[in-house]
Short mmCIF file of C-alpha atoms and ligand atoms in Angstrom, two decimals:
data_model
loop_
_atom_site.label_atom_id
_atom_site.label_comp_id
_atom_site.label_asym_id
_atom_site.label_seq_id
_atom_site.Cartn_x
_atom_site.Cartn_y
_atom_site.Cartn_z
CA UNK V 1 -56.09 160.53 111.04
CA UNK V 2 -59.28 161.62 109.16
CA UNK V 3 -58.24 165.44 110.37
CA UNK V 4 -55.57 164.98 107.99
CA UNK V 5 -56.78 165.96 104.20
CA UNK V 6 -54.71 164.48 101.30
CA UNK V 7 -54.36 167.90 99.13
CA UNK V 8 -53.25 166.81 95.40
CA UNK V 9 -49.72 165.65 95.56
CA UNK V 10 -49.58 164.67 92.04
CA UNK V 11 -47.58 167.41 90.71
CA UNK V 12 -43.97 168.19 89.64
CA UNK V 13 -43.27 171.24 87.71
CA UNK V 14 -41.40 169.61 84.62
CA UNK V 15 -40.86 166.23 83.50
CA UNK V 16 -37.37 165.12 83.07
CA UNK V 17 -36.67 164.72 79.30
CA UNK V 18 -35.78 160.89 78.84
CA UNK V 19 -32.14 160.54 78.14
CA UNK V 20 -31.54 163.63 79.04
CA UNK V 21 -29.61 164.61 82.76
CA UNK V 22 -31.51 163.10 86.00
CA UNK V 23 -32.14 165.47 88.80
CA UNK V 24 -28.98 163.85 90.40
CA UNK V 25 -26.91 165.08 87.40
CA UNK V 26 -28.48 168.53 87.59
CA UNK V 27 -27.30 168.62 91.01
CA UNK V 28 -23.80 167.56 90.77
CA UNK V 29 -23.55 170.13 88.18
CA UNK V 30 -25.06 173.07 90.22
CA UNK V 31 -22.21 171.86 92.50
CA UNK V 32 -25.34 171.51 94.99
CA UNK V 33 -24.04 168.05 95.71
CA UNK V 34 -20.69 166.80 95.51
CA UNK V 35 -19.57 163.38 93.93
CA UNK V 36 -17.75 160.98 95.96
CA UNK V 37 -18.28 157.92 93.42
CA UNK V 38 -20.67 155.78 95.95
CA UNK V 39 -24.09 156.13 95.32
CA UNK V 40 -26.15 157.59 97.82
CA UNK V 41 -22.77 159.78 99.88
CA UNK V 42 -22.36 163.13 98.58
CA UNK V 43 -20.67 166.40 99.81
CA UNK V 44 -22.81 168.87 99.54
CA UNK V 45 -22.50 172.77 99.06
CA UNK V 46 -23.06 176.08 100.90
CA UNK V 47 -26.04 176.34 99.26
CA UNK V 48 -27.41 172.96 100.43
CA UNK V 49 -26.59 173.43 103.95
CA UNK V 50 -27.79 176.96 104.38
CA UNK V 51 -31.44 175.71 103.34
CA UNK V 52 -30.59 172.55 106.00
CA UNK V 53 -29.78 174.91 108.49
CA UNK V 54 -33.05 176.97 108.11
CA UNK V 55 -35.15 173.60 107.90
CA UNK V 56 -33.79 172.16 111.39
CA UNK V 57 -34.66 176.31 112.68
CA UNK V 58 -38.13 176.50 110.91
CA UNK V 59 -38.13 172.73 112.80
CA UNK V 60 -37.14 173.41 116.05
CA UNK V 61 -39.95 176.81 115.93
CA UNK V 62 -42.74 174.83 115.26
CA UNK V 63 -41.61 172.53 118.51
CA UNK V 64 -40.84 175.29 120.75
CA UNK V 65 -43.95 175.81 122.76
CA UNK V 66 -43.54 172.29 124.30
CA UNK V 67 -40.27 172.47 125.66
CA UNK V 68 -38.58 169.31 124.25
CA UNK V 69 -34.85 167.87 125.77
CA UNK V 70 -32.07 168.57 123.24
CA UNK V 71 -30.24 165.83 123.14
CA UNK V 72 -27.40 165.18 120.30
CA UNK V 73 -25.99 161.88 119.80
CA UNK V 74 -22.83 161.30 117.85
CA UNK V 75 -23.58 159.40 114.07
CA UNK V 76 -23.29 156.22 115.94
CA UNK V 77 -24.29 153.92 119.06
CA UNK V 78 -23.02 151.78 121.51
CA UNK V 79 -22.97 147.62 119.95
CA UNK V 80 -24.83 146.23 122.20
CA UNK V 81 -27.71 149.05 122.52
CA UNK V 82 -28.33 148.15 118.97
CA UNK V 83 -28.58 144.66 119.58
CA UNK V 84 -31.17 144.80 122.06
CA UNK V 85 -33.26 147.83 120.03
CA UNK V 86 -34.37 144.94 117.92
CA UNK V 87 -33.00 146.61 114.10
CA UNK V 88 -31.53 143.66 113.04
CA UNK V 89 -34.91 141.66 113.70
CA UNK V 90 -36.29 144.18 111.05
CA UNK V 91 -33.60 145.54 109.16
CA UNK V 92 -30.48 143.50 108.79
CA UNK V 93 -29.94 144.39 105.36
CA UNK V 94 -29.84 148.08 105.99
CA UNK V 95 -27.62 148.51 109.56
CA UNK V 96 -23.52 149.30 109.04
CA UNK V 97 -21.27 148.47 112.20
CA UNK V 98 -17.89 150.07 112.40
CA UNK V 99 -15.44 147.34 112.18
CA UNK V 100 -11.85 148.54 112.70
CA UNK V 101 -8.09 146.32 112.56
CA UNK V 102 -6.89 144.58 115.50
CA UNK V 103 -4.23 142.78 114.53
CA UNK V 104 -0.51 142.85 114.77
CA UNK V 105 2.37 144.00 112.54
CA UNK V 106 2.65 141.12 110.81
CA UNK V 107 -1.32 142.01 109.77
CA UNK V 108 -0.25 145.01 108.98
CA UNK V 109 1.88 144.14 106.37
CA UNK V 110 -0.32 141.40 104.86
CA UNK V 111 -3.29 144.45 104.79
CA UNK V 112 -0.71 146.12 102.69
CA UNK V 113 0.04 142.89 100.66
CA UNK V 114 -3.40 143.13 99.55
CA UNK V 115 -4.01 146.30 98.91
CA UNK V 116 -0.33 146.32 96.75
CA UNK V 117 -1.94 143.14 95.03
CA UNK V 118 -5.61 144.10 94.70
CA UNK V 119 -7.24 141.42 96.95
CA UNK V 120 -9.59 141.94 99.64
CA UNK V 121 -7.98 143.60 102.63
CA UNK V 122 -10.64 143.21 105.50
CA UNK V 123 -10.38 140.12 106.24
CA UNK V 124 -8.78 141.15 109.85
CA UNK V 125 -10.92 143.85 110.41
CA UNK V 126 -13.17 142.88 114.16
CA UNK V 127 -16.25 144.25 114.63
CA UNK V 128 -15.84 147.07 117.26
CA UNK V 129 -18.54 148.54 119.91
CA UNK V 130 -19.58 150.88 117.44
CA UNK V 131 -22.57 150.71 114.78
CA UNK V 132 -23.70 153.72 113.22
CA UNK V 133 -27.11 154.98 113.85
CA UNK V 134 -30.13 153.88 111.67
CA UNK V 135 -32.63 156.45 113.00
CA UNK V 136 -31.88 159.39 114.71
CA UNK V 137 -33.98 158.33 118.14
CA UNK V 138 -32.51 155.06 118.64
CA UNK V 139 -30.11 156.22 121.36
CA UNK V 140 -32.51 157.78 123.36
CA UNK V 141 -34.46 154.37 124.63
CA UNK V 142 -32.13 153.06 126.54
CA UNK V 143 -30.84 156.94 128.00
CA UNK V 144 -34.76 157.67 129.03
CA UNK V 145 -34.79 154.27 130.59
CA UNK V 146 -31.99 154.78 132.76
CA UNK V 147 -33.52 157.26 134.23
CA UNK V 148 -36.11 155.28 135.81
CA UNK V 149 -39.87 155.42 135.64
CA UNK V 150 -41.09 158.63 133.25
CA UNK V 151 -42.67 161.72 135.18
CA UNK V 152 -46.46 161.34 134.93
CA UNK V 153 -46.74 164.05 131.71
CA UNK V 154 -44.17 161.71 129.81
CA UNK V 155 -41.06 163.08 128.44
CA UNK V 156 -40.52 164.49 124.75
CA UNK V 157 -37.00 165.00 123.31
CA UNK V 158 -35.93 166.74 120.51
CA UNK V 159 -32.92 164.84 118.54
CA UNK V 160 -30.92 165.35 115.02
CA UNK V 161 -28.51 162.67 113.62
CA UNK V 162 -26.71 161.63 110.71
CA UNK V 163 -28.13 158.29 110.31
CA UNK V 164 -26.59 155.53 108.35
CA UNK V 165 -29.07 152.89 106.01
CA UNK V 166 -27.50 150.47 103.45
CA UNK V 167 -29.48 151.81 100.74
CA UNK V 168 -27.86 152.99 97.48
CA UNK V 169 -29.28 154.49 95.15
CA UNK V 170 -28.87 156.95 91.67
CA UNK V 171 -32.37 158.18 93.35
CA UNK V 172 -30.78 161.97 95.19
CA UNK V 173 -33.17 161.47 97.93
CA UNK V 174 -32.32 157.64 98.94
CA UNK V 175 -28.80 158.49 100.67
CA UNK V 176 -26.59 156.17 102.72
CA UNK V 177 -25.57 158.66 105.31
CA UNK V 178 -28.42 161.58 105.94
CA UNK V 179 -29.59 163.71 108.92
CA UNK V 180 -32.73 163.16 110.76
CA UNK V 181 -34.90 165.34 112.87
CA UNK V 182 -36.80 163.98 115.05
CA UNK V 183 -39.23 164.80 118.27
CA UNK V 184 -39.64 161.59 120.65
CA UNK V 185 -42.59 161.54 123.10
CA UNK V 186 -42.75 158.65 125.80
CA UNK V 187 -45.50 158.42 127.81
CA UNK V 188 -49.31 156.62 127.86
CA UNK V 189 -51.22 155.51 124.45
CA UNK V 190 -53.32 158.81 124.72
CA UNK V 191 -50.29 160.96 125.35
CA UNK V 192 -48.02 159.85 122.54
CA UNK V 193 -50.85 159.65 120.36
CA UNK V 194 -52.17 163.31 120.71
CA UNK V 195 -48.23 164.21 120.01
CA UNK V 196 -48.54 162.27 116.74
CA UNK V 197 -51.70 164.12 116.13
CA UNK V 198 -51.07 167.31 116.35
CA UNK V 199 -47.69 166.90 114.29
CA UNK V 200 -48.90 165.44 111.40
CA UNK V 201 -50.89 169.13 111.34
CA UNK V 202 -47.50 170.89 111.93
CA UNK V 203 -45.71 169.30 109.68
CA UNK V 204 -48.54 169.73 106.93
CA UNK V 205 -48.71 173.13 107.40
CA UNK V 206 -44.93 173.56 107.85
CA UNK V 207 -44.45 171.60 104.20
CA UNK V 208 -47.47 173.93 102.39
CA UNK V 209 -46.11 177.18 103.68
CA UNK V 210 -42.93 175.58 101.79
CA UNK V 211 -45.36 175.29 99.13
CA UNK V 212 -44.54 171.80 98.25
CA UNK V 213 -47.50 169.55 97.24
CA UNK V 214 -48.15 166.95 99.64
CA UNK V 215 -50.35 163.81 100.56
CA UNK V 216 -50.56 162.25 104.25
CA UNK V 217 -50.18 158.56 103.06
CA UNK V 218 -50.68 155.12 105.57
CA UNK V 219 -46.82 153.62 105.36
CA UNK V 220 -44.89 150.61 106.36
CA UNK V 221 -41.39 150.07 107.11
CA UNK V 222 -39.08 147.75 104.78
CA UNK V 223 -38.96 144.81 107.22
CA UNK V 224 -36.92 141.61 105.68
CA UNK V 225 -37.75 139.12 104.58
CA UNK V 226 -40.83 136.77 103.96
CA UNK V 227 -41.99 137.49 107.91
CA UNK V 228 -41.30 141.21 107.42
CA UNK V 229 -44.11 140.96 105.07
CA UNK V 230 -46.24 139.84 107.66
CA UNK V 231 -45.23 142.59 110.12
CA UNK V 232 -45.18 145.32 107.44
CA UNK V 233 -49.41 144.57 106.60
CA UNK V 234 -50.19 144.67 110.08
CA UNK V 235 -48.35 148.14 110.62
CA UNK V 236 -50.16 149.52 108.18
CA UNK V 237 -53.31 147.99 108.86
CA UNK V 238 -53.12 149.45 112.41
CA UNK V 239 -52.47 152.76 111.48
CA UNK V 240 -48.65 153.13 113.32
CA UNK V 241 -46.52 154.70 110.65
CA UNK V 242 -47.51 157.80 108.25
CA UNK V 243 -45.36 159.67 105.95
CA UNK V 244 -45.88 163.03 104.21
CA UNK V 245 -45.00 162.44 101.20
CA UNK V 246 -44.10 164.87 97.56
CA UNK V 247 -43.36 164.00 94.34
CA UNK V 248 -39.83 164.83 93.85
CA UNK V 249 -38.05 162.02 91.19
CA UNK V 250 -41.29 160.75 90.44
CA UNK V 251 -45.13 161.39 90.41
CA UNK V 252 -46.05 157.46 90.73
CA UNK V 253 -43.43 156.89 93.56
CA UNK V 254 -43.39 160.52 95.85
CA UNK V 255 -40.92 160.76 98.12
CA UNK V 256 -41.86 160.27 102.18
CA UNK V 257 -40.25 163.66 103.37
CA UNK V 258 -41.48 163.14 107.27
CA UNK V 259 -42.65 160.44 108.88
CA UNK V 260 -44.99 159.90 111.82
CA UNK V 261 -44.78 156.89 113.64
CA UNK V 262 -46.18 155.30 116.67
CA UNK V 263 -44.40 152.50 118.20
CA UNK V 264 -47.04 151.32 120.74
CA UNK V 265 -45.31 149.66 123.80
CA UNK V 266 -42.23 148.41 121.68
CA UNK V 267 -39.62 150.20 122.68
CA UNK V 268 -40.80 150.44 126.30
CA UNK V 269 -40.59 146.73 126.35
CA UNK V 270 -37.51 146.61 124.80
CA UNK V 271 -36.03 148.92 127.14
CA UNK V 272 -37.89 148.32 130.47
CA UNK V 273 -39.33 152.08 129.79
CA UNK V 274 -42.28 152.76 132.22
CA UNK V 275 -44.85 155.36 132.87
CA UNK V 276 -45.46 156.81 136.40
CA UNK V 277 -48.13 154.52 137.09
CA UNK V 278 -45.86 151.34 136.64
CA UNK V 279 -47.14 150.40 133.10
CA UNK V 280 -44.91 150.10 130.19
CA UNK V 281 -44.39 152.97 128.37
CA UNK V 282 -45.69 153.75 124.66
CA UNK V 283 -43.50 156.02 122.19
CA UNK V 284 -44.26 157.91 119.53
CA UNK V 285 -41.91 159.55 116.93
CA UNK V 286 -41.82 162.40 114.09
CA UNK V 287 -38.82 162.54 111.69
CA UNK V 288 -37.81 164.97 109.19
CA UNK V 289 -35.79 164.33 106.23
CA UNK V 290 -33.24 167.36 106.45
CA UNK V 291 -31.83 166.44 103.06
CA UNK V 292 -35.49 165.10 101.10
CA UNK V 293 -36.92 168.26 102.07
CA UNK V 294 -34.48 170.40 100.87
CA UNK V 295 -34.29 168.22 97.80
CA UNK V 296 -37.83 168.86 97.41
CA UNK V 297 -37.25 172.78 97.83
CA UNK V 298 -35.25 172.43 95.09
CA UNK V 299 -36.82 170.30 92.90
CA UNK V 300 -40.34 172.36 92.62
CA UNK V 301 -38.59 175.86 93.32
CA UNK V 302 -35.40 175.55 91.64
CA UNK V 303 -31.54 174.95 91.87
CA UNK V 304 -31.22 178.69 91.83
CA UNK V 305 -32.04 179.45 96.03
CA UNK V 306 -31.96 183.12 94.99
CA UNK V 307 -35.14 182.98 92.42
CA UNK V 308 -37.11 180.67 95.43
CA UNK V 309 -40.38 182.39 95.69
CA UNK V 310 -40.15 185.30 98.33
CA UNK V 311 -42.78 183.68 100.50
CA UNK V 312 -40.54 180.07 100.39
CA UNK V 313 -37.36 182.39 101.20
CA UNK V 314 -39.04 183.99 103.97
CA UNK V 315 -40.19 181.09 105.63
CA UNK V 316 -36.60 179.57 106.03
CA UNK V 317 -35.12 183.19 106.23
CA UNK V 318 -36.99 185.70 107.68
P1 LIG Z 1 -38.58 155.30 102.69
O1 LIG Z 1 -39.89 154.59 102.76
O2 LIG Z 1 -38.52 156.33 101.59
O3 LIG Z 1 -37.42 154.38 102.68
P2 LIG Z 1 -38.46 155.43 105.48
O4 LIG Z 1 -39.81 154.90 105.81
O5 LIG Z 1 -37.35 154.46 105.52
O6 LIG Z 1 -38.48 156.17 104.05
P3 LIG Z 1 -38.11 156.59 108.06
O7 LIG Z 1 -37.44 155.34 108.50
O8 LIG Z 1 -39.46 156.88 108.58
O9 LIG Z 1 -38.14 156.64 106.44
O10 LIG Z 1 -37.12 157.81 108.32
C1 LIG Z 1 -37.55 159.12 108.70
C2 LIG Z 1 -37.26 160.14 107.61
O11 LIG Z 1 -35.88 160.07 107.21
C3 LIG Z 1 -38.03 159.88 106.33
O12 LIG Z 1 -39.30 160.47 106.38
C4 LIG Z 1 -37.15 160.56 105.30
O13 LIG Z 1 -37.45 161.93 105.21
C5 LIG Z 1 -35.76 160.38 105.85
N1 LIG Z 1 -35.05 159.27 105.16
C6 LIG Z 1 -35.26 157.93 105.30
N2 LIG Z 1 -34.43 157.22 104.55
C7 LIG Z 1 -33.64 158.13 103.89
C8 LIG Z 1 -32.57 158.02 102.97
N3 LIG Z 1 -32.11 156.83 102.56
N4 LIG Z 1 -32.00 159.17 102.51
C9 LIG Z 1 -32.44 160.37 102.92
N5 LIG Z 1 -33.46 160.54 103.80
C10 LIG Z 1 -34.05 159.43 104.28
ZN1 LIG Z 2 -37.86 157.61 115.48
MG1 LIG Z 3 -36.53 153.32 104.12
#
């Protein structure tokens, strides 16, 4: 990754008075994002979306020349799929599974005992086949597997998904439900590497002309636990995950706004995912934070979208 300059990140253009409102409150009061009273799920405005909107365009530009498969999954995957991907190795903390009532009428009415007396009311509530998606390219493992043995250039898919993390948080950009961008490429080490390459330059380039400050930083995921440790040191000692990161609630702790991450031949194991010549395949992935980067728009440009800087505006507008 040595192509990859880290240009000073280190900037925000005003400090938040202490005691005075966060960058959450200023938010909620631009009406930019709605309260819901959990931390970390918010409604969000017209305003919001329309600079979402032009993000997953300006996104889905910068991939065009390669020809990537849409695919769109609904927020959520099949039970067992998720069982097998291996999250709950890494993540159990973090994963939400749709559990619905499958009781009888005489549940029923103790469900609405509870809820007339206060108690807890889920105690009947199954787990269903459902759990909602932690990253937006989880579903597509097990779909590109199906398919058999990839083509000999690989395949690359091109993917957007609410995703669901148990995470809350006052911080704006640490959500609990959030969309993802993401390009997949499956194919040999030199293959999905190369991808990774060349998009950690596109998505540099993509974040200056937003003129955000940025740093390419080495990364780990949050795996649990005393033996996530372990795994967490030697992903970033090899060099598999990097995030682009800008300071938006903090200088010291910038916020990772896209994220570059090779998985070597884990999901291809996982999955029985081969190349042409019979190997298992390797993967590769880039996400974008669709709500972080507009939070970062609007943090360093402004709550006011009209008084963006024209070059900003006509990057996401035209
Ligand atoms: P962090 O280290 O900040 O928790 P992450 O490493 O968990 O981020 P990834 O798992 O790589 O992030 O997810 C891909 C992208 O999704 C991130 O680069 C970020 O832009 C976005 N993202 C991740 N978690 C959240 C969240 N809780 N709320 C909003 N966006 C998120
Ligand atoms: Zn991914
Ligand atoms: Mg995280």
């Amino acid at each position: 990754m040595e192509s990859i300059s880290s240009p000073a990140g280190d900037v925000l253009p005003e400090d938040e008075p202490a005691g005075g409102p966060t960058f959450l409150d200023r938010l909620f009061d631009h009406g930019l994002l709605v309260r819901t009273g959990v931390d970390g799920l918010y409604g969000r405005s017209g305003g919001f979306e329309s600079v979402v909107d032009a993000l997953d365009r300006m996104i889905t530009r910068l991939g065009a020349a390669e020809g990537a498969e849409v695919l769109r999954f609904p927020p959520a995957m099949s039970r067992s799929a998720f069982e097998r991907s291996g999250y709950l190795k890494g993540f159990p903390n973090l994963a939400g599974t749709v559990h619905s009532f499958c009781g009888d009428a005489r549940g029923h009415a103790e469900i609405l005992a509870c809820l007339e007396a206060g108690t807890d009311w889920t105690g009947q509530q199954e787990a269903t086949d459902v759990v909602l998606t932690p990253a937006a390219c989880y579903p597509v493992y097990p779909v590109a597997a199906a398919r058999g043995a990839l083509p000999a250039a690989g395949r690359l898919f091109d993917l957007q998904s609410y995703c669901f993390r148990r995470e809350p948080s006052l911080e704006p950009t640490r959500m609990q439900l959030f969309r993802m961008r993401e390009y997949v490429r499956m194919g040999s080490p030199e293959q999905v590497l190369a991808f990774r390459e060349s998009w950690l330059e596109r998505g540099t380039a993509m974040m200056r002309d937003l003129g955000l400050p940025l740093a390419i930083d080495a990364a780990n995921d949050p795996f649990f636990g005393r033996a996530g440790r372990m795994l967490a040191n030697n992903q970033r000692a090899q060099g598999l995950k990097f995030e682009l990161n800008v300071p938006v609630n903090s200088v010291d702790k910038p916020t990772a706004c896209l994220s570059f991450n090779y998985h070597q031949d884990h999901f291809g194991s996982t999955w029985d995912l081969h190349q042409a010549d019979g190997t298992v395949a390797h993967t590769a992935c880039v996400g974008f934070g669709l709500e972080r980067i507009t939070l970062a728009l609007l943090r360093h440009h402004g709550l006011d979208l009209a008084a963006w800087p024209e070059a900003v505006r006509a990057e996401l507008w035209g």
